mmCIF file with all atom_site columns, C-alpha atoms and ligand atoms in Angstrom:
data_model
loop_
_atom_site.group_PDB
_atom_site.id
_atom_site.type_symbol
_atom_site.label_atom_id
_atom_site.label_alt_id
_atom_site.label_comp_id
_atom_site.label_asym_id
_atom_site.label_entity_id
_atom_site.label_seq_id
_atom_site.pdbx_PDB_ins_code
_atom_site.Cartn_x
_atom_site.Cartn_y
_atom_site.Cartn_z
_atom_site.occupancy
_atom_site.B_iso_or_equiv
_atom_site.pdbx_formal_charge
_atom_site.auth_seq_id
_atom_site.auth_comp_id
_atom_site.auth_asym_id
_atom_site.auth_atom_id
_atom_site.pdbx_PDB_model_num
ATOM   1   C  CA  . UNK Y 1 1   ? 29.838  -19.688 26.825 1.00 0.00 ? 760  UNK Y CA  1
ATOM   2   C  CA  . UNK Y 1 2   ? 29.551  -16.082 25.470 1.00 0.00 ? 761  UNK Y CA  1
ATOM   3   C  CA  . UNK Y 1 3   ? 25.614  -15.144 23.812 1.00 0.00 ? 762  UNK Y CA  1
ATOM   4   C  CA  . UNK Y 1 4   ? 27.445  -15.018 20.614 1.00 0.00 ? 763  UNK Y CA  1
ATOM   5   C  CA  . UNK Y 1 5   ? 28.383  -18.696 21.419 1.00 0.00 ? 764  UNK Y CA  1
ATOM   6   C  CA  . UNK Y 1 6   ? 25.131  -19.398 22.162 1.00 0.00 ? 765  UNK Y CA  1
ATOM   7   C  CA  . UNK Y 1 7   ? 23.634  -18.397 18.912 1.00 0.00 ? 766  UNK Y CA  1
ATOM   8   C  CA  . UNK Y 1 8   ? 26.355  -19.908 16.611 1.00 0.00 ? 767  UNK Y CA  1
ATOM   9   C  CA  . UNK Y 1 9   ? 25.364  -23.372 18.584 1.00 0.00 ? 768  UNK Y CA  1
ATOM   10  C  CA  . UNK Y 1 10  ? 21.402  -23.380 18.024 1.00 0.00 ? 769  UNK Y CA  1
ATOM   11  C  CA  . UNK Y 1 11  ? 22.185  -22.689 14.372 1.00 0.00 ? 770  UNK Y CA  1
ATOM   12  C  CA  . UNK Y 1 12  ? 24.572  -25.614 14.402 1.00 0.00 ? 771  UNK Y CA  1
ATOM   13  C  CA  . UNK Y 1 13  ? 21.821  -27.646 16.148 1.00 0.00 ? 772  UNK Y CA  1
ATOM   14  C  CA  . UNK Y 1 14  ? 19.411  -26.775 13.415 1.00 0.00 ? 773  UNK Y CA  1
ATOM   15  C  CA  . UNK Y 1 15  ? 21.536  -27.136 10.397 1.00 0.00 ? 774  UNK Y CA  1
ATOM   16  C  CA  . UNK Y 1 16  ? 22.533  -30.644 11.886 1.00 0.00 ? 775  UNK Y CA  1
ATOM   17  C  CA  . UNK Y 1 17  ? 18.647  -31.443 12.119 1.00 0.00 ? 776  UNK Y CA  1
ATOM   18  C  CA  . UNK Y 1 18  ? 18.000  -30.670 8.580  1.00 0.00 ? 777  UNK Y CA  1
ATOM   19  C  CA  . UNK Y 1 19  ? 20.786  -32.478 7.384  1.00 0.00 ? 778  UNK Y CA  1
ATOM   20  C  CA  . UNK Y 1 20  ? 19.833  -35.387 9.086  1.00 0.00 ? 779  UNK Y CA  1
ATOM   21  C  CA  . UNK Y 1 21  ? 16.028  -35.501 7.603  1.00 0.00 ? 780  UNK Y CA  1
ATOM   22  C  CA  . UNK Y 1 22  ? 17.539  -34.966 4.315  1.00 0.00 ? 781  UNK Y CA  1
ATOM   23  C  CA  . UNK Y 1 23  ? 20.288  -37.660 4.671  1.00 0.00 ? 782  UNK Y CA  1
ATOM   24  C  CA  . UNK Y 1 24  ? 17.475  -40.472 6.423  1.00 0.00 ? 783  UNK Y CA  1
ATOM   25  C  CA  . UNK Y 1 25  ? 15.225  -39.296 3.645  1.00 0.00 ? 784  UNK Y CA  1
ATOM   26  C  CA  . UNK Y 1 26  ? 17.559  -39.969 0.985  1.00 0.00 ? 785  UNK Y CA  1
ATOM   27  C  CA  . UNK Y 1 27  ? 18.804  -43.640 2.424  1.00 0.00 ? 786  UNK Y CA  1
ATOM   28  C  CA  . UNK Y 1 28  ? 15.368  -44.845 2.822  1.00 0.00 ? 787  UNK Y CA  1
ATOM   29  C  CA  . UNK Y 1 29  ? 14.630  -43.413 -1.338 1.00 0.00 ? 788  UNK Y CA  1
ATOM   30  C  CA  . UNK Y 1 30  ? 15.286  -46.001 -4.186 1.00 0.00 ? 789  UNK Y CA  1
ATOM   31  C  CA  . UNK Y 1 31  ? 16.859  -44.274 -7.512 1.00 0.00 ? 790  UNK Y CA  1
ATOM   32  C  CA  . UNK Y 1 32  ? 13.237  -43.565 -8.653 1.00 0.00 ? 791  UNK Y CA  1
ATOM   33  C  CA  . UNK Y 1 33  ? 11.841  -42.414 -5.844 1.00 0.00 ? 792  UNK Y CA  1
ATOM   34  C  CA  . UNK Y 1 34  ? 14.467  -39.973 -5.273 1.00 0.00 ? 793  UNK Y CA  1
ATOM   35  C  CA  . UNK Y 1 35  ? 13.959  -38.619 -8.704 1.00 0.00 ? 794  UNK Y CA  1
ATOM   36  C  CA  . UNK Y 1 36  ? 10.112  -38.071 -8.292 1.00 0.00 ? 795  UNK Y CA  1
ATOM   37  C  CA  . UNK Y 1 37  ? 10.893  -36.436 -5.018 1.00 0.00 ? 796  UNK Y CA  1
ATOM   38  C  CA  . UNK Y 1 38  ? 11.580  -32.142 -5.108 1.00 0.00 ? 797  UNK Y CA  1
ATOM   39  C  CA  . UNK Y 1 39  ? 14.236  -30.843 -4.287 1.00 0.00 ? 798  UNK Y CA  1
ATOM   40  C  CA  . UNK Y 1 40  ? 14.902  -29.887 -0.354 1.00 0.00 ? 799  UNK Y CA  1
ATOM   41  C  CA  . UNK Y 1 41  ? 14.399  -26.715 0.153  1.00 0.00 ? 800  UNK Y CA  1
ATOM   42  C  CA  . UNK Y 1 42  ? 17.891  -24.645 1.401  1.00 0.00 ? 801  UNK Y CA  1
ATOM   43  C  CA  . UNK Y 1 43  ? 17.839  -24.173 5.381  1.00 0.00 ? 802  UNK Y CA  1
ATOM   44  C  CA  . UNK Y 1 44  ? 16.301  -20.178 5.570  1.00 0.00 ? 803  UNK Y CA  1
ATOM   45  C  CA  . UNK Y 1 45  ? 17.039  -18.706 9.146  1.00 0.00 ? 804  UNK Y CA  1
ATOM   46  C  CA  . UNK Y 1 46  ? 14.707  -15.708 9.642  1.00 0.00 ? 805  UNK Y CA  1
ATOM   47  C  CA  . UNK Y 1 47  ? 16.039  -12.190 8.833  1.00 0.00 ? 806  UNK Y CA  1
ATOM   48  C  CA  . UNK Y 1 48  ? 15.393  -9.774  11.966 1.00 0.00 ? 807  UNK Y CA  1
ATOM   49  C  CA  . UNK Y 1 49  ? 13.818  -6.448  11.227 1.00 0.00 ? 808  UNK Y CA  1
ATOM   50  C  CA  . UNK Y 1 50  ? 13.035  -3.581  13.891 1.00 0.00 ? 809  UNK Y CA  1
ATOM   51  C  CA  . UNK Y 1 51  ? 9.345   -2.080  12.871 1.00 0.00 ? 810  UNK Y CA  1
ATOM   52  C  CA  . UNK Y 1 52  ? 8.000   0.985   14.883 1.00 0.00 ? 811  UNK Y CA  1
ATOM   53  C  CA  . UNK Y 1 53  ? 4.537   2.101   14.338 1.00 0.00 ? 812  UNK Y CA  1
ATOM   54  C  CA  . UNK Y 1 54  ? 1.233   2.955   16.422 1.00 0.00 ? 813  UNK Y CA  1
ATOM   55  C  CA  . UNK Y 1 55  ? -1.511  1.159   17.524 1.00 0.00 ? 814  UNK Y CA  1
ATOM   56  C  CA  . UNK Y 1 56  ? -4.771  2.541   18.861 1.00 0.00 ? 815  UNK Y CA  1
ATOM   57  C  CA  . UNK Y 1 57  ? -2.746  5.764   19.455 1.00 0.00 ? 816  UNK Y CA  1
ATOM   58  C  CA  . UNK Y 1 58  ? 0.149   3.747   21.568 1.00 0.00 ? 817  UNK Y CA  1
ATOM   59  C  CA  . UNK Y 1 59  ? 3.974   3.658   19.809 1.00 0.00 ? 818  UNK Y CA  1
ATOM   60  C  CA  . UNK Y 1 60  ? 5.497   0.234   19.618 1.00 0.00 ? 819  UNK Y CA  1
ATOM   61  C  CA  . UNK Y 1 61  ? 8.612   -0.530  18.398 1.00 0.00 ? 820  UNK Y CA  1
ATOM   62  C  CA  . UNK Y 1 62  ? 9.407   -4.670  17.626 1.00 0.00 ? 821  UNK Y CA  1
ATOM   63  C  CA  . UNK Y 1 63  ? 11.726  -6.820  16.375 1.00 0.00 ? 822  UNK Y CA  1
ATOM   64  C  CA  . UNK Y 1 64  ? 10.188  -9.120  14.343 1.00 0.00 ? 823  UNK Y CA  1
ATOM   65  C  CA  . UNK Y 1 65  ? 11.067  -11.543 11.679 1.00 0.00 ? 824  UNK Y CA  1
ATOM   66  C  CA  . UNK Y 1 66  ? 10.474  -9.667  8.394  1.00 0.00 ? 825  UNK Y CA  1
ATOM   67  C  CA  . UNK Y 1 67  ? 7.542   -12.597 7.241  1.00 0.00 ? 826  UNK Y CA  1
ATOM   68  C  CA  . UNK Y 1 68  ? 5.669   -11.764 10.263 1.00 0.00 ? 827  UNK Y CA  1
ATOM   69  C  CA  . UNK Y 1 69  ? 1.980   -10.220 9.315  1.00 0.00 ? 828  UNK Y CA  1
ATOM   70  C  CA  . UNK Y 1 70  ? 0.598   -7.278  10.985 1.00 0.00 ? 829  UNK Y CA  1
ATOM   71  C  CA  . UNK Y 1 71  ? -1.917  -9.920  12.304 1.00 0.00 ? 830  UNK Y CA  1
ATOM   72  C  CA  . UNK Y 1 72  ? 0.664   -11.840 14.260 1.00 0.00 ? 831  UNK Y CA  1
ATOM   73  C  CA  . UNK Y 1 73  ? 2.540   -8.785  15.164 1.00 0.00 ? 832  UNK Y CA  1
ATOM   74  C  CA  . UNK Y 1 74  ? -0.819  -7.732  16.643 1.00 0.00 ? 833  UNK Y CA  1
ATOM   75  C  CA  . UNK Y 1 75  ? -2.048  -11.263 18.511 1.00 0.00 ? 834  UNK Y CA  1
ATOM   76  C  CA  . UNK Y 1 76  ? 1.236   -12.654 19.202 1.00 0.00 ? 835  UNK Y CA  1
ATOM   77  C  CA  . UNK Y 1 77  ? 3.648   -9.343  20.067 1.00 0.00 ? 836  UNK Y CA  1
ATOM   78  C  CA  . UNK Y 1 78  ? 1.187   -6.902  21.654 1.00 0.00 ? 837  UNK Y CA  1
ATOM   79  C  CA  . UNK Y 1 79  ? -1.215  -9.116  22.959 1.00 0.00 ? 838  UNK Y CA  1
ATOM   80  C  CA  . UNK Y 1 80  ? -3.799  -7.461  21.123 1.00 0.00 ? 839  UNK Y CA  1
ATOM   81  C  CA  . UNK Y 1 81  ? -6.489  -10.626 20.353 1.00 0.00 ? 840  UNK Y CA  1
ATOM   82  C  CA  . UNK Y 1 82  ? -9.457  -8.424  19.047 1.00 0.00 ? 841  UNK Y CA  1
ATOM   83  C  CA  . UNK Y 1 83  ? -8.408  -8.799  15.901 1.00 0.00 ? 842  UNK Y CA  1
ATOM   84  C  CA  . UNK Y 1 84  ? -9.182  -12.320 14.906 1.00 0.00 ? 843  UNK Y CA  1
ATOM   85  C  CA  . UNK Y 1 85  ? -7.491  -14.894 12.559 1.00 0.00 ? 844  UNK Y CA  1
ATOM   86  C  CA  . UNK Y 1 86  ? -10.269 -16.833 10.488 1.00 0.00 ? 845  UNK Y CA  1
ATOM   87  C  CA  . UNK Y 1 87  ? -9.111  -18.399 7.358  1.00 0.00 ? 846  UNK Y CA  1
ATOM   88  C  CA  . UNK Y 1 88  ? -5.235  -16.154 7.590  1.00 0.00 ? 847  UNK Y CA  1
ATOM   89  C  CA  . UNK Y 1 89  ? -5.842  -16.067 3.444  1.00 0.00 ? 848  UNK Y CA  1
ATOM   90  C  CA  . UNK Y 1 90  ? -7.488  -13.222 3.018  1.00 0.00 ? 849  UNK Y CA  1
ATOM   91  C  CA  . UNK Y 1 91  ? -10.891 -14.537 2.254  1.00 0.00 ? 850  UNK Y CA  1
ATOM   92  C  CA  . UNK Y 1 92  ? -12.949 -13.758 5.330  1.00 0.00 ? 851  UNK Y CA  1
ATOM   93  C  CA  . UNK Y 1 93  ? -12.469 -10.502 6.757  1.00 0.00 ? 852  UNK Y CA  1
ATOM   94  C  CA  . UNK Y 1 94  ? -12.394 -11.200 10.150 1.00 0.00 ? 853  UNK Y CA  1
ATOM   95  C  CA  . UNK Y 1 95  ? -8.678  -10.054 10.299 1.00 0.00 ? 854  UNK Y CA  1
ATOM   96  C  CA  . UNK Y 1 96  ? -9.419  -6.591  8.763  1.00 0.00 ? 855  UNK Y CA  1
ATOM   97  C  CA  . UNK Y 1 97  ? -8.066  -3.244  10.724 1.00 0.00 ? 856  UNK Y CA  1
ATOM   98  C  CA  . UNK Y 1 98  ? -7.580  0.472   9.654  1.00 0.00 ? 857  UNK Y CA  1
ATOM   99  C  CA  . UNK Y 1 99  ? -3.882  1.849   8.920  1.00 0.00 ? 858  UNK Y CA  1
ATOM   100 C  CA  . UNK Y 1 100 ? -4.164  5.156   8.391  1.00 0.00 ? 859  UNK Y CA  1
ATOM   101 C  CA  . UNK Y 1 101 ? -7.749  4.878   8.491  1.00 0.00 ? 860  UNK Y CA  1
ATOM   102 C  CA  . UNK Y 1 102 ? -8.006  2.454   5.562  1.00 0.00 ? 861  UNK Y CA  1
ATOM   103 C  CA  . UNK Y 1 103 ? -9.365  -0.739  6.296  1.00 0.00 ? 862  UNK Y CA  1
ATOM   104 C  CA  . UNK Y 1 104 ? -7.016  -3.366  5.558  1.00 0.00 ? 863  UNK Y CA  1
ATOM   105 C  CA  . UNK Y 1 105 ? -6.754  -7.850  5.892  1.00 0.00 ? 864  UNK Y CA  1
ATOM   106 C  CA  . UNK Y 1 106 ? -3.720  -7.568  8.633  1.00 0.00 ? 865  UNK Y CA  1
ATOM   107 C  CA  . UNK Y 1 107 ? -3.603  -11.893 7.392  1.00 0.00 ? 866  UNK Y CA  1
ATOM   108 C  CA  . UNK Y 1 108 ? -2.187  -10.275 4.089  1.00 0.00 ? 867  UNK Y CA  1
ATOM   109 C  CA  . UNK Y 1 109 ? -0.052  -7.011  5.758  1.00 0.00 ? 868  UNK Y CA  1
ATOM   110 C  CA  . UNK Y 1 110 ? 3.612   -7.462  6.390  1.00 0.00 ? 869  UNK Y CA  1
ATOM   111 C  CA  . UNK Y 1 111 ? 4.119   -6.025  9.827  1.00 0.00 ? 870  UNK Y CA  1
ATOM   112 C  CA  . UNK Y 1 112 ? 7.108   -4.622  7.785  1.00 0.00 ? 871  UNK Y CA  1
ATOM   113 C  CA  . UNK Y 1 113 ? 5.120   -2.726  5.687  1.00 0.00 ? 872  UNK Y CA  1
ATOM   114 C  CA  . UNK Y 1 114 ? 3.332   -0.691  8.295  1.00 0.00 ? 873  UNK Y CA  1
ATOM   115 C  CA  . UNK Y 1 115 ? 6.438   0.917   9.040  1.00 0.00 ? 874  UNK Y CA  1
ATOM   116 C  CA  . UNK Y 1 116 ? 5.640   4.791   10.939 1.00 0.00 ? 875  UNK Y CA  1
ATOM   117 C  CA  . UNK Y 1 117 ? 1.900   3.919   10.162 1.00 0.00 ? 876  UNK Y CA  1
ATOM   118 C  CA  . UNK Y 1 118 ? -0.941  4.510   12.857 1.00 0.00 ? 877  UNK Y CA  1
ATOM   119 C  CA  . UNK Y 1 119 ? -2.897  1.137   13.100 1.00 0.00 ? 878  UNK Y CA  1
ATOM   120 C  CA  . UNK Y 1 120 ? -6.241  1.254   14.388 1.00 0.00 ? 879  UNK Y CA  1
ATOM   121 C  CA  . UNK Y 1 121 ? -7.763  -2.167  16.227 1.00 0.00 ? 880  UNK Y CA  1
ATOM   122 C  CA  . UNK Y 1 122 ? -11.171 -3.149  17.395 1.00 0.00 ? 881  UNK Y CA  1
ATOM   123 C  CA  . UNK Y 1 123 ? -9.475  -2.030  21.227 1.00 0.00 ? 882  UNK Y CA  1
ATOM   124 C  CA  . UNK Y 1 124 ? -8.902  1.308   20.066 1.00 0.00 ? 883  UNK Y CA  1
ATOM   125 C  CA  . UNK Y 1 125 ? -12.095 2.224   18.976 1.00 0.00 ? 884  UNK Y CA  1
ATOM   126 C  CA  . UNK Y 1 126 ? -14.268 3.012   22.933 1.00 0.00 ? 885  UNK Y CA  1
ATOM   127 C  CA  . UNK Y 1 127 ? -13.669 6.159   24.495 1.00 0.00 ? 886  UNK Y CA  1
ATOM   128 C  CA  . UNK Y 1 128 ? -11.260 7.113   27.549 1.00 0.00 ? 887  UNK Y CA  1
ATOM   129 C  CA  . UNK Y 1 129 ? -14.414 6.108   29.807 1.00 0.00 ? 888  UNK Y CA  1
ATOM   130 C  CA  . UNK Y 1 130 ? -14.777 3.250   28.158 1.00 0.00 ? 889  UNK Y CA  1
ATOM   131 C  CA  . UNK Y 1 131 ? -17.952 4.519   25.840 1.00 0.00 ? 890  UNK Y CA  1
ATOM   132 C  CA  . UNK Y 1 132 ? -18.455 2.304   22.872 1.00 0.00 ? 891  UNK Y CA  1
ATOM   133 C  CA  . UNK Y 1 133 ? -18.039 3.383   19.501 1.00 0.00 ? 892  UNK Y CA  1
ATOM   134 C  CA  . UNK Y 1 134 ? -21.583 4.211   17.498 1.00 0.00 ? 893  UNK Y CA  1
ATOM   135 C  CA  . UNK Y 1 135 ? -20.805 1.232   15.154 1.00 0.00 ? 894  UNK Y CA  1
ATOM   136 C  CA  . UNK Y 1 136 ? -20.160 -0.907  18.210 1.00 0.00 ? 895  UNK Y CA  1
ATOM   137 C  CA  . UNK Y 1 137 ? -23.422 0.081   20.188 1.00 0.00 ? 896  UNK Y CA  1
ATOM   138 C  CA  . UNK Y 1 138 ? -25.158 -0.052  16.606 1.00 0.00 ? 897  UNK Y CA  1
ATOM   139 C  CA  . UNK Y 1 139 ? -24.386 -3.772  16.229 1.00 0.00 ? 898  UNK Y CA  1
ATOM   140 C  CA  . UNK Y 1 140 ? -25.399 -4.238  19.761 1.00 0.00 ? 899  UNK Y CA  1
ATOM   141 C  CA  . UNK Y 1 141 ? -28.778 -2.516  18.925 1.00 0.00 ? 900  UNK Y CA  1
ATOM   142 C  CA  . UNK Y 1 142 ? -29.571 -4.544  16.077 1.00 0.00 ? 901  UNK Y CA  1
ATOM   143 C  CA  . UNK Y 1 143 ? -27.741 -7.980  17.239 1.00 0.00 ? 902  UNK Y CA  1
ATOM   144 C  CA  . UNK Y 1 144 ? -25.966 -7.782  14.684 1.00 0.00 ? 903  UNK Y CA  1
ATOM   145 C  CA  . UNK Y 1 145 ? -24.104 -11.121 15.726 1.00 0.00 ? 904  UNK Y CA  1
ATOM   146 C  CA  . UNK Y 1 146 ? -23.920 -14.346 16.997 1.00 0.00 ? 905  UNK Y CA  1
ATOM   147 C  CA  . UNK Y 1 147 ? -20.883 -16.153 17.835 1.00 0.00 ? 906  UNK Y CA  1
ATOM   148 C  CA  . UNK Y 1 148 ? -19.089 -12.822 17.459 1.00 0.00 ? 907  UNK Y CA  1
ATOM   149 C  CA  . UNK Y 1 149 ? -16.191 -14.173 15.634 1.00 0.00 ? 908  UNK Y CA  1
ATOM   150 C  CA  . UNK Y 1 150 ? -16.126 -12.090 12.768 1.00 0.00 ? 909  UNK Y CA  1
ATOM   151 C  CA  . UNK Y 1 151 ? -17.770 -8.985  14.608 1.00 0.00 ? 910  UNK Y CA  1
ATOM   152 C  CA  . UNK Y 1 152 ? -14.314 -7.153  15.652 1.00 0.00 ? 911  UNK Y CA  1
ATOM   153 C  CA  . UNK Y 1 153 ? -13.820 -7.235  11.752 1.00 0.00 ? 912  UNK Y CA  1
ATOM   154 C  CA  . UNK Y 1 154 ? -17.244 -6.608  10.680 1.00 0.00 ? 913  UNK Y CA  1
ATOM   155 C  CA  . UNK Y 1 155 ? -16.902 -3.126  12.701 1.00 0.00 ? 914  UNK Y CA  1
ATOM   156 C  CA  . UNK Y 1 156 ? -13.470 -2.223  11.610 1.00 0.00 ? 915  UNK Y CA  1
ATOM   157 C  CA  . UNK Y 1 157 ? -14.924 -2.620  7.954  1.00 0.00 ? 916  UNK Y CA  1
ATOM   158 C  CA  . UNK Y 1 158 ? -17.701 -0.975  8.602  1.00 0.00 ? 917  UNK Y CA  1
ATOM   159 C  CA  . UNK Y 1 159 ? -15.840 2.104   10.008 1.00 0.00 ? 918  UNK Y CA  1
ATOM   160 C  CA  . UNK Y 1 160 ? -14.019 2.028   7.051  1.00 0.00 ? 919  UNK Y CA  1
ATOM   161 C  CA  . UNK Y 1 161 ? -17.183 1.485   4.330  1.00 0.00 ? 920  UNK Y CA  1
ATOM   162 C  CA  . UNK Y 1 162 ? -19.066 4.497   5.702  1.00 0.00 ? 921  UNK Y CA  1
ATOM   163 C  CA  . UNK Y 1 163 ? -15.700 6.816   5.786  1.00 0.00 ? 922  UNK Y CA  1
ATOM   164 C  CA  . UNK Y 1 164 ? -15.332 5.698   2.202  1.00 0.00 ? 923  UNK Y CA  1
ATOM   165 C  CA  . UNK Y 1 165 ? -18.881 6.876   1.544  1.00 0.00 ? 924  UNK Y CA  1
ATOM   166 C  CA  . UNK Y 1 166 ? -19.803 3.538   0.343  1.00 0.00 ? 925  UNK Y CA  1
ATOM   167 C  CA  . UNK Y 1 167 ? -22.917 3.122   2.851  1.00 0.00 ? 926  UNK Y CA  1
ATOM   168 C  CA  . UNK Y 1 168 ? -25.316 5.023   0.882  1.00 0.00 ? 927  UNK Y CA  1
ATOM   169 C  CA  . UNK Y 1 169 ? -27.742 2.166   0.675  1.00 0.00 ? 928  UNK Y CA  1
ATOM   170 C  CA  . UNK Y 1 170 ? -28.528 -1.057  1.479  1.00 0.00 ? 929  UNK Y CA  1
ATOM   171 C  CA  . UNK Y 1 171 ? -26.965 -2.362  -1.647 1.00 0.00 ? 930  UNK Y CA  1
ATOM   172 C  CA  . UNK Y 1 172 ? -24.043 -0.695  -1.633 1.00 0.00 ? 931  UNK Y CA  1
ATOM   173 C  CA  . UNK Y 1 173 ? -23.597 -1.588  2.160  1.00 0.00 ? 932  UNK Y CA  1
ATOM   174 C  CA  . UNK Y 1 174 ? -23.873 -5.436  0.765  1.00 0.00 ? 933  UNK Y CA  1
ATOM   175 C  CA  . UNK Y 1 175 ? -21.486 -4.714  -1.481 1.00 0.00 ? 934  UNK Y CA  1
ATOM   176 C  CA  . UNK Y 1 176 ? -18.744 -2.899  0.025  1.00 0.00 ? 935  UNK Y CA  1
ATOM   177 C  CA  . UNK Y 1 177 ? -19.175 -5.422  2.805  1.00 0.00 ? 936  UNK Y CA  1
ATOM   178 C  CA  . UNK Y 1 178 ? -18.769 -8.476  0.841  1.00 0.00 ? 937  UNK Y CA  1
ATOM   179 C  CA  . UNK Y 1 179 ? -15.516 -9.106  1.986  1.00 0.00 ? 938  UNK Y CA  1
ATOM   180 C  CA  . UNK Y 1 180 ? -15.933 -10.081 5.944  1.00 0.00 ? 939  UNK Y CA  1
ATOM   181 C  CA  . UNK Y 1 181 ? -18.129 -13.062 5.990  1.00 0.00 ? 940  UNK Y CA  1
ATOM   182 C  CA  . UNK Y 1 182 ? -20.334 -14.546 8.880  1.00 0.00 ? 941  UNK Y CA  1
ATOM   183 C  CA  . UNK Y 1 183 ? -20.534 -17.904 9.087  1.00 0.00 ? 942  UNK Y CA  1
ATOM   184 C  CA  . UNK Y 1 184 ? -23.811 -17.231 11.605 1.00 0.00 ? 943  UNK Y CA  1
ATOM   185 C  CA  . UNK Y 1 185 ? -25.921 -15.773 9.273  1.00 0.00 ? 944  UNK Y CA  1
ATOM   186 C  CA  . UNK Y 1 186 ? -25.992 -11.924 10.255 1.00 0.00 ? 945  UNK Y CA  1
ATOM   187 C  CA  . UNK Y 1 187 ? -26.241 -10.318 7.465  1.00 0.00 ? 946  UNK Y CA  1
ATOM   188 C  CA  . UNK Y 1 188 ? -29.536 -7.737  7.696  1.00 0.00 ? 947  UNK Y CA  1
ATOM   189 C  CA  . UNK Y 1 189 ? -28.878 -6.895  10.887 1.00 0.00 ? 948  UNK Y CA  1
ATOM   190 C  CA  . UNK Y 1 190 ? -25.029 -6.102  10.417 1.00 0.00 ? 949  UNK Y CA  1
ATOM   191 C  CA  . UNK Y 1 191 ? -26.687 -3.534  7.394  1.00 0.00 ? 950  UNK Y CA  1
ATOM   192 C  CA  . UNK Y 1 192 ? -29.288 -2.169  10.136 1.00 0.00 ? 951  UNK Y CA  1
ATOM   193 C  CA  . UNK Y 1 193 ? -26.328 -1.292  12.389 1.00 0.00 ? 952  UNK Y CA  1
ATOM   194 C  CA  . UNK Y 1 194 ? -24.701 0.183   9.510  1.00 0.00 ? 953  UNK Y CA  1
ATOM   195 C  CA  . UNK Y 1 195 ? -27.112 2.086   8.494  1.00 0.00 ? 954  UNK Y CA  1
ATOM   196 C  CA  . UNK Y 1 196 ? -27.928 3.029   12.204 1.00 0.00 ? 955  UNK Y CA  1
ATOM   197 C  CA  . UNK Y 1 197 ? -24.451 4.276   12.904 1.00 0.00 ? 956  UNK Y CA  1
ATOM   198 C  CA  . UNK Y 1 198 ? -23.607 5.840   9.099  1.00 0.00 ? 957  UNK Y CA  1
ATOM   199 C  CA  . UNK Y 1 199 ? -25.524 9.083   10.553 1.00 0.00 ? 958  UNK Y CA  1
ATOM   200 C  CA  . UNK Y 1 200 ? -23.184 9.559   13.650 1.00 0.00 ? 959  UNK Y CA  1
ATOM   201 C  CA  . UNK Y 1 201 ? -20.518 12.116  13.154 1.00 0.00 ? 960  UNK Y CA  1
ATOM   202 C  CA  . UNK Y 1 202 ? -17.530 11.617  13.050 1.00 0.00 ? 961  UNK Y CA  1
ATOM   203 C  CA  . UNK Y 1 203 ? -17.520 7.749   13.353 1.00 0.00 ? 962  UNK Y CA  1
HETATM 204 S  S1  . FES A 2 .   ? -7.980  -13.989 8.583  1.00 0.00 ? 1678 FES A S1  1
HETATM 205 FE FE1 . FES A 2 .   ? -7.507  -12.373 7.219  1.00 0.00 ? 1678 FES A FE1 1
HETATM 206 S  S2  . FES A 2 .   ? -9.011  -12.503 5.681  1.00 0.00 ? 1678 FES A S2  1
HETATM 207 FE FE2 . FES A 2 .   ? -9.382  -14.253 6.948  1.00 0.00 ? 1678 FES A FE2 1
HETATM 208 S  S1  . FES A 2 .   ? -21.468 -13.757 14.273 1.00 0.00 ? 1679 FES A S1  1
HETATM 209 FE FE1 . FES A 2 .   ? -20.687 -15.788 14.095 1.00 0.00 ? 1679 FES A FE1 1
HETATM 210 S  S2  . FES A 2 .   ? -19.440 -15.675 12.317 1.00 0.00 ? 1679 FES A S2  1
HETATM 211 FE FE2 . FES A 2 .   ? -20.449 -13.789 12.347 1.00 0.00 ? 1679 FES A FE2 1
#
């Protein structure tokens, strides 16, 4: 059996699967039941897409279903499990990464979208010998975590709230933080490491 072969089979497998949940499904319905019920959703195979871009300096090129986020690409194609997955709705932050040097929720980025982009990850950010980053040994300083869940995102964000210029005081760190949450608590001391690290240059 050729590849080709191959492929035509598994889809035949799968469409035969569906059909036969929709078919038992609609035997064991009475009349009203199947009216209350939705429609079944049409059988969607996923639609292949070949995405190049750069990660912590590194080109990549994958072929990835096109509803894959840039969080997925990340953890599940390169391996690359810095960049946690808390609530994968955009609500907590601890996904966030730079593209271009813009911090973005990789939860909410098509891996599509990225397309030629330079993606920038919690791994990227020590030097070649391994040095950390000044917002990295700033949260160390100030323990500026607990569980350390949300800390890869809690950097990346702050990286990107001080480029922005957005860490000229405490309040404004608060507020141009607001989107990564900690679930531990560490609030004043993630500020105190921002405010620490705001003064290296460049960061
Ligand atoms: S995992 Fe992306 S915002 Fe929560
Ligand atoms: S350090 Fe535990 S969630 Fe922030």
């Amino acid at each position: 059996m050729t590849g080709e072969d191959s492929d035509k089979l598994e889809i035949t497998r799968r469409e035969l699967l569906v059909l036969g949940a929709v078919s038992a499904a609609a035997a064991a319905s009475t009349p009203a039941e199947a009216e209350a019920k939705p429609a079944v959703a049409p059988l969607r195979l996923p639609v292949m897409s070949k995405v190049s871009f750069a990660v912590n300096g590194k080109a990549h090129a994958l072929e990835l279903d096109t509803r894959t986020t840039l969080l997925d690409a990340l953890r599940e194609h390169l391996e690359l499990s810095g960049t946690k997955k808390g609530c994968d709705h955009g609500q907590c932050g601890a996904c966030t990464v730079l593209v271009g040097g813009r911090r973005v929720l990789a939860c909410l980025t098509l891996a599509a979208s990225v397309q030629g982009r330079s993606v920038t990850t919690i791994e990227g950010l020590s030097g070649a010998q391994g040095e950390l980053h000044p917002m990295q040994q700033a949260f160390i300083d100030h323990d500026a975590f607990q569980c350390g869940y949300c800390t890869p995102g809690q950097i990346m964000s702050a990286i990107g709230c001080v480029n922005e210029g957005h860490a000229e005081s405490d309040a404004a760190i608060r507020e141009y933080m607001s989107g990564n949450l900690c679930r531990c608590g560490a609030y004043p001391n993630i500020v105190a490491a921002v405010n620490q690290a705001k003064s290296s240059a460049p960061i």
